[in-house]
CSV table of C-alpha atoms in Angstrom, one decimal:
chain,number,residue,atom,x,y,z
A,318,UNK,CA,133.3,108.0,122.8
A,319,UNK,CA,130.9,110.9,122.2
A,320,UNK,CA,129.1,109.2,119.3
A,321,UNK,CA,128.8,106.0,121.4
A,322,UNK,CA,127.0,108.0,124.2
A,323,UNK,CA,124.7,109.7,121.7
A,324,UNK,CA,123.9,106.3,120.1
A,325,UNK,CA,123.1,104.6,123.5
A,326,UNK,CA,121.0,107.5,124.8
A,327,UNK,CA,118.9,107.8,121.7
A,328,UNK,CA,118.4,104.0,121.6
A,329,UNK,CA,117.1,104.1,125.1
A,330,UNK,CA,114.8,107.0,124.2
A,331,UNK,CA,113.5,105.1,121.2
A,332,UNK,CA,112.7,102.0,123.3
A,333,UNK,CA,110.9,104.2,125.9
A,334,UNK,CA,108.8,105.9,123.2
A,335,UNK,CA,108.1,102.8,121.1
A,336,UNK,CA,107.0,100.6,123.9
A,337,UNK,CA,103.7,102.5,124.6
A,338,UNK,CA,103.1,102.7,120.9
A,339,UNK,CA,103.3,99.0,120.4
A,340,UNK,CA,101.0,98.5,123.5
A,341,UNK,CA,98.3,100.9,122.4
A,342,UNK,CA,98.2,99.9,118.8
A,343,UNK,CA,98.3,96.3,119.8
A,344,UNK,CA,95.2,96.8,121.9
A,345,UNK,CA,93.4,98.3,118.9
A,346,UNK,CA,94.5,95.4,116.7
A,347,UNK,CA,93.2,93.0,119.3
A,348,UNK,CA,89.8,94.7,119.4
A,349,UNK,CA,89.5,94.4,115.6
A,350,UNK,CA,90.5,90.7,115.7
A,351,UNK,CA,88.0,90.0,118.5
A,352,UNK,CA,85.2,91.4,116.3
A,353,UNK,CA,86.5,89.6,113.2
A,354,UNK,CA,87.1,92.9,111.5
A,355,UNK,CA,90.0,93.9,109.3
A,356,UNK,CA,92.4,96.3,111.0
A,357,UNK,CA,92.6,99.6,109.1
A,358,UNK,CA,95.8,100.0,107.0
A,359,UNK,CA,97.0,103.2,108.9
A,360,UNK,CA,96.8,101.5,112.2
A,361,UNK,CA,98.3,98.2,111.0
A,362,UNK,CA,101.2,99.9,109.2
A,363,UNK,CA,102.2,102.0,112.2
A,364,UNK,CA,101.9,99.0,114.5
A,365,UNK,CA,104.1,96.8,112.3
A,366,UNK,CA,106.7,99.5,111.9
A,367,UNK,CA,106.8,100.3,115.6
A,368,UNK,CA,107.0,96.6,116.5
A,369,UNK,CA,109.9,95.9,114.1
A,370,UNK,CA,111.7,99.1,115.2
A,371,UNK,CA,111.4,98.3,118.9
A,372,UNK,CA,112.8,94.8,118.3
A,373,UNK,CA,115.7,96.2,116.3
A,374,UNK,CA,116.4,98.9,118.9
A,375,UNK,CA,116.6,96.3,121.7
A,376,UNK,CA,118.8,94.0,119.7
A,377,UNK,CA,121.3,96.7,118.7
A,378,UNK,CA,121.4,98.1,122.2
A,379,UNK,CA,122.1,94.9,124.1
A,380,UNK,CA,124.5,93.6,121.4
A,381,UNK,CA,126.2,97.0,121.2
A,382,UNK,CA,129.7,95.6,120.9
A,383,UNK,CA,128.9,93.6,117.7
A,384,UNK,CA,126.7,96.5,116.5
A,385,UNK,CA,129.7,98.9,116.6
A,386,UNK,CA,131.6,96.6,114.3
A,387,UNK,CA,128.7,96.5,111.9
A,388,UNK,CA,128.1,100.2,112.0
A,389,UNK,CA,127.3,100.6,108.3
A,390,UNK,CA,124.6,98.0,108.5
A,391,UNK,CA,123.1,99.5,111.6
A,392,UNK,CA,123.1,103.0,110.0
A,393,UNK,CA,121.4,101.6,106.9
A,394,UNK,CA,118.7,99.8,108.8
A,395,UNK,CA,118.1,102.9,110.9
A,396,UNK,CA,117.6,105.0,107.8
A,397,UNK,CA,115.1,102.5,106.4
A,398,UNK,CA,113.1,102.8,109.6
A,399,UNK,CA,113.1,106.6,109.2
A,400,UNK,CA,111.4,106.1,105.9
A,401,UNK,CA,109.0,103.5,107.4
A,402,UNK,CA,108.0,105.9,110.2
A,403,UNK,CA,107.4,108.7,107.8
A,404,UNK,CA,105.1,106.4,105.8
A,405,UNK,CA,103.3,105.4,109.0
A,406,UNK,CA,102.9,109.0,110.1
A,407,UNK,CA,101.6,110.0,106.7
A,408,UNK,CA,99.1,107.1,106.6
A,409,UNK,CA,97.7,108.1,110.1
A,410,UNK,CA,97.7,111.8,109.4
A,411,UNK,CA,93.9,112.1,109.6
A,412,UNK,CA,93.9,111.6,113.3
A,413,UNK,CA,95.3,115.2,113.8
A,414,UNK,CA,91.8,116.6,112.9
A,415,UNK,CA,90.1,114.5,115.6
A,416,UNK,CA,89.0,116.0,118.9
A,417,UNK,CA,89.4,113.6,121.8
A,418,UNK,CA,88.3,116.0,124.6
A,419,UNK,CA,85.1,117.5,123.3
A,420,UNK,CA,84.2,115.4,120.3
A,421,UNK,CA,81.4,116.4,117.9
A,422,UNK,CA,80.2,114.3,114.9
A,423,UNK,CA,82.6,116.1,112.5
A,424,UNK,CA,85.5,115.6,114.8
A,425,UNK,CA,85.0,112.0,115.8
A,426,UNK,CA,88.1,110.0,115.4
A,427,UNK,CA,86.3,107.3,113.5
A,428,UNK,CA,85.6,109.7,110.7
A,429,UNK,CA,89.3,110.5,110.3
A,430,UNK,CA,90.8,107.1,110.2
A,431,UNK,CA,89.9,105.2,107.0
A,432,UNK,CA,88.3,101.8,107.6
A,433,UNK,CA,87.2,102.3,111.2
A,434,UNK,CA,83.6,103.3,110.5
A,435,UNK,CA,83.2,100.2,108.3
A,436,UNK,CA,83.7,97.9,111.2
A,437,UNK,CA,80.6,97.4,113.5
A,438,UNK,CA,82.4,97.9,116.8
A,439,UNK,CA,81.0,100.0,119.7
A,440,UNK,CA,84.0,102.3,120.0
A,441,UNK,CA,84.4,104.8,122.7
A,442,UNK,CA,85.0,108.4,121.8
A,443,UNK,CA,87.9,109.3,123.9
A,444,UNK,CA,90.1,106.3,124.8
A,445,UNK,CA,90.8,105.0,121.2
A,446,UNK,CA,91.2,108.6,120.0
A,447,UNK,CA,93.8,109.4,122.7
A,448,UNK,CA,95.7,106.2,122.0
A,449,UNK,CA,95.9,106.9,118.3
A,450,UNK,CA,96.9,110.5,118.8
A,451,UNK,CA,99.6,109.6,121.3
A,452,UNK,CA,100.9,106.8,119.0
A,453,UNK,CA,101.0,109.3,116.1
A,454,UNK,CA,102.9,111.9,118.2
A,455,UNK,CA,105.5,109.2,119.3
A,456,UNK,CA,106.0,108.2,115.7
A,457,UNK,CA,106.8,111.7,114.8
A,458,UNK,CA,109.3,111.9,117.6
A,459,UNK,CA,110.9,108.7,116.3
A,460,UNK,CA,111.2,110.2,112.8
A,461,UNK,CA,113.6,112.7,114.4
A,462,UNK,CA,115.5,110.3,116.6
A,463,UNK,CA,116.3,107.5,114.1
A,464,UNK,CA,118.4,109.7,111.8
A,465,UNK,CA,120.5,110.7,114.8
A,466,UNK,CA,121.3,107.0,115.7
A,467,UNK,CA,122.1,106.3,112.1
A,468,UNK,CA,124.5,109.2,112.0
A,469,UNK,CA,126.1,108.3,115.4
A,470,UNK,CA,126.4,104.6,114.5
A,471,UNK,CA,128.1,105.4,111.2
A,472,UNK,CA,130.6,107.8,112.7
A,473,UNK,CA,131.4,105.7,115.8
A,474,UNK,CA,132.0,102.6,113.7
A,475,UNK,CA,134.2,104.5,111.3
A,476,UNK,CA,136.4,105.9,114.0
A,477,UNK,CA,136.6,102.7,116.1
A,478,UNK,CA,138.9,100.7,113.8
A,479,UNK,CA,141.3,103.7,113.6
A,480,UNK,CA,141.5,103.8,117.3
A,481,UNK,CA,142.3,100.1,117.5
A,482,UNK,CA,145.0,100.6,114.9
A,483,UNK,CA,146.6,103.4,116.9
A,484,UNK,CA,146.5,101.3,120.0
A,485,UNK,CA,148.0,98.2,118.4
A,486,UNK,CA,150.8,99.9,116.5
A,487,UNK,CA,152.8,101.0,119.6
A,488,UNK,CA,152.6,97.5,121.1
A,489,UNK,CA,153.8,95.9,117.9
A,490,UNK,CA,156.6,98.4,117.5
A,491,UNK,CA,157.7,97.8,121.1
A,492,UNK,CA,157.7,94.1,120.5
A,493,UNK,CA,159.8,94.5,117.4
A,494,UNK,CA,162.3,96.8,119.2
A,495,UNK,CA,162.6,94.2,122.0
A,496,UNK,CA,163.3,91.5,119.5
A,497,UNK,CA,165.9,93.6,117.8
A,498,UNK,CA,167.6,94.4,121.1
A,499,UNK,CA,167.7,90.7,122.1
A,500,UNK,CA,169.2,89.8,118.7
A,501,UNK,CA,171.8,92.5,119.1
A,502,UNK,CA,172.6,91.4,122.6
A,503,UNK,CA,172.9,87.8,121.4
A,504,UNK,CA,175.3,88.9,118.6
A,505,UNK,CA,177.4,91.0,121.0
A,506,UNK,CA,177.7,88.0,123.3
A,507,UNK,CA,178.7,85.8,120.5
A,508,UNK,CA,181.4,88.1,119.3
A,509,UNK,CA,182.7,88.5,122.9
A,510,UNK,CA,183.1,84.8,123.3
A,511,UNK,CA,184.8,84.5,120.0
A,512,UNK,CA,187.4,87.2,120.9
A,513,UNK,CA,188.0,85.5,124.2
A,514,UNK,CA,188.6,82.2,122.6
A,515,UNK,CA,191.0,83.7,120.1
A,516,UNK,CA,192.9,85.5,122.8
A,517,UNK,CA,193.1,82.3,124.9
A,518,UNK,CA,194.4,80.4,121.9
A,519,UNK,CA,197.0,82.9,120.8
A,520,UNK,CA,199.7,82.1,123.4
A,521,UNK,CA,199.4,78.4,122.6
A,522,UNK,CA,199.7,79.1,118.9
A,523,UNK,CA,202.8,81.2,119.6
A,524,UNK,CA,204.4,78.4,121.6
A,525,UNK,CA,203.7,75.9,118.9
A,526,UNK,CA,205.3,78.2,116.4
A,527,UNK,CA,208.3,78.6,118.6
A,528,UNK,CA,208.7,74.8,119.0
A,529,UNK,CA,208.4,74.1,115.3
A,530,UNK,CA,210.8,77.0,114.6
């Protein structure tokens, strides 16, 4: 029960933190597409990873009953997303040197994200920078949360079949005991009727023996 609560709470936290990441990076991808420019690899990688992770988190949360039966698969996919988030954070690591509040030419965010300066787009200095920094921070948070859900899913799925076994065995044993008792009672009734029939026949047999004698 404890691991189930941990799994659900962390899944909700992942959905809450990944939703703004998908929205902010999706806005940046849309701007690049509107100007017919290629989206930089760091932005595109983190956007794809966040979108897939958000979809997986929603599916496993709303289909929790089936997810608990496939706990090993859920844990494995969660661990794969851990590696994907680490790769996305590493690809966008240059944004940590950008200054979004008081930018100067050396601290412009366009100088720290490869591929942004090549596109002829009139970017602002604060809004895109703040979006990328927030997305990068949320990705780091998810790097810490996804191993927790993988661990909780694996342990919860490992203990659940044992719990079902322990709950099923007493019912089966009670059913077997009731069947044995019914059989014994049936046998005792059968022996009782046989003894009664023998006792009722014994005087007649004695009389017949007396007549023939």
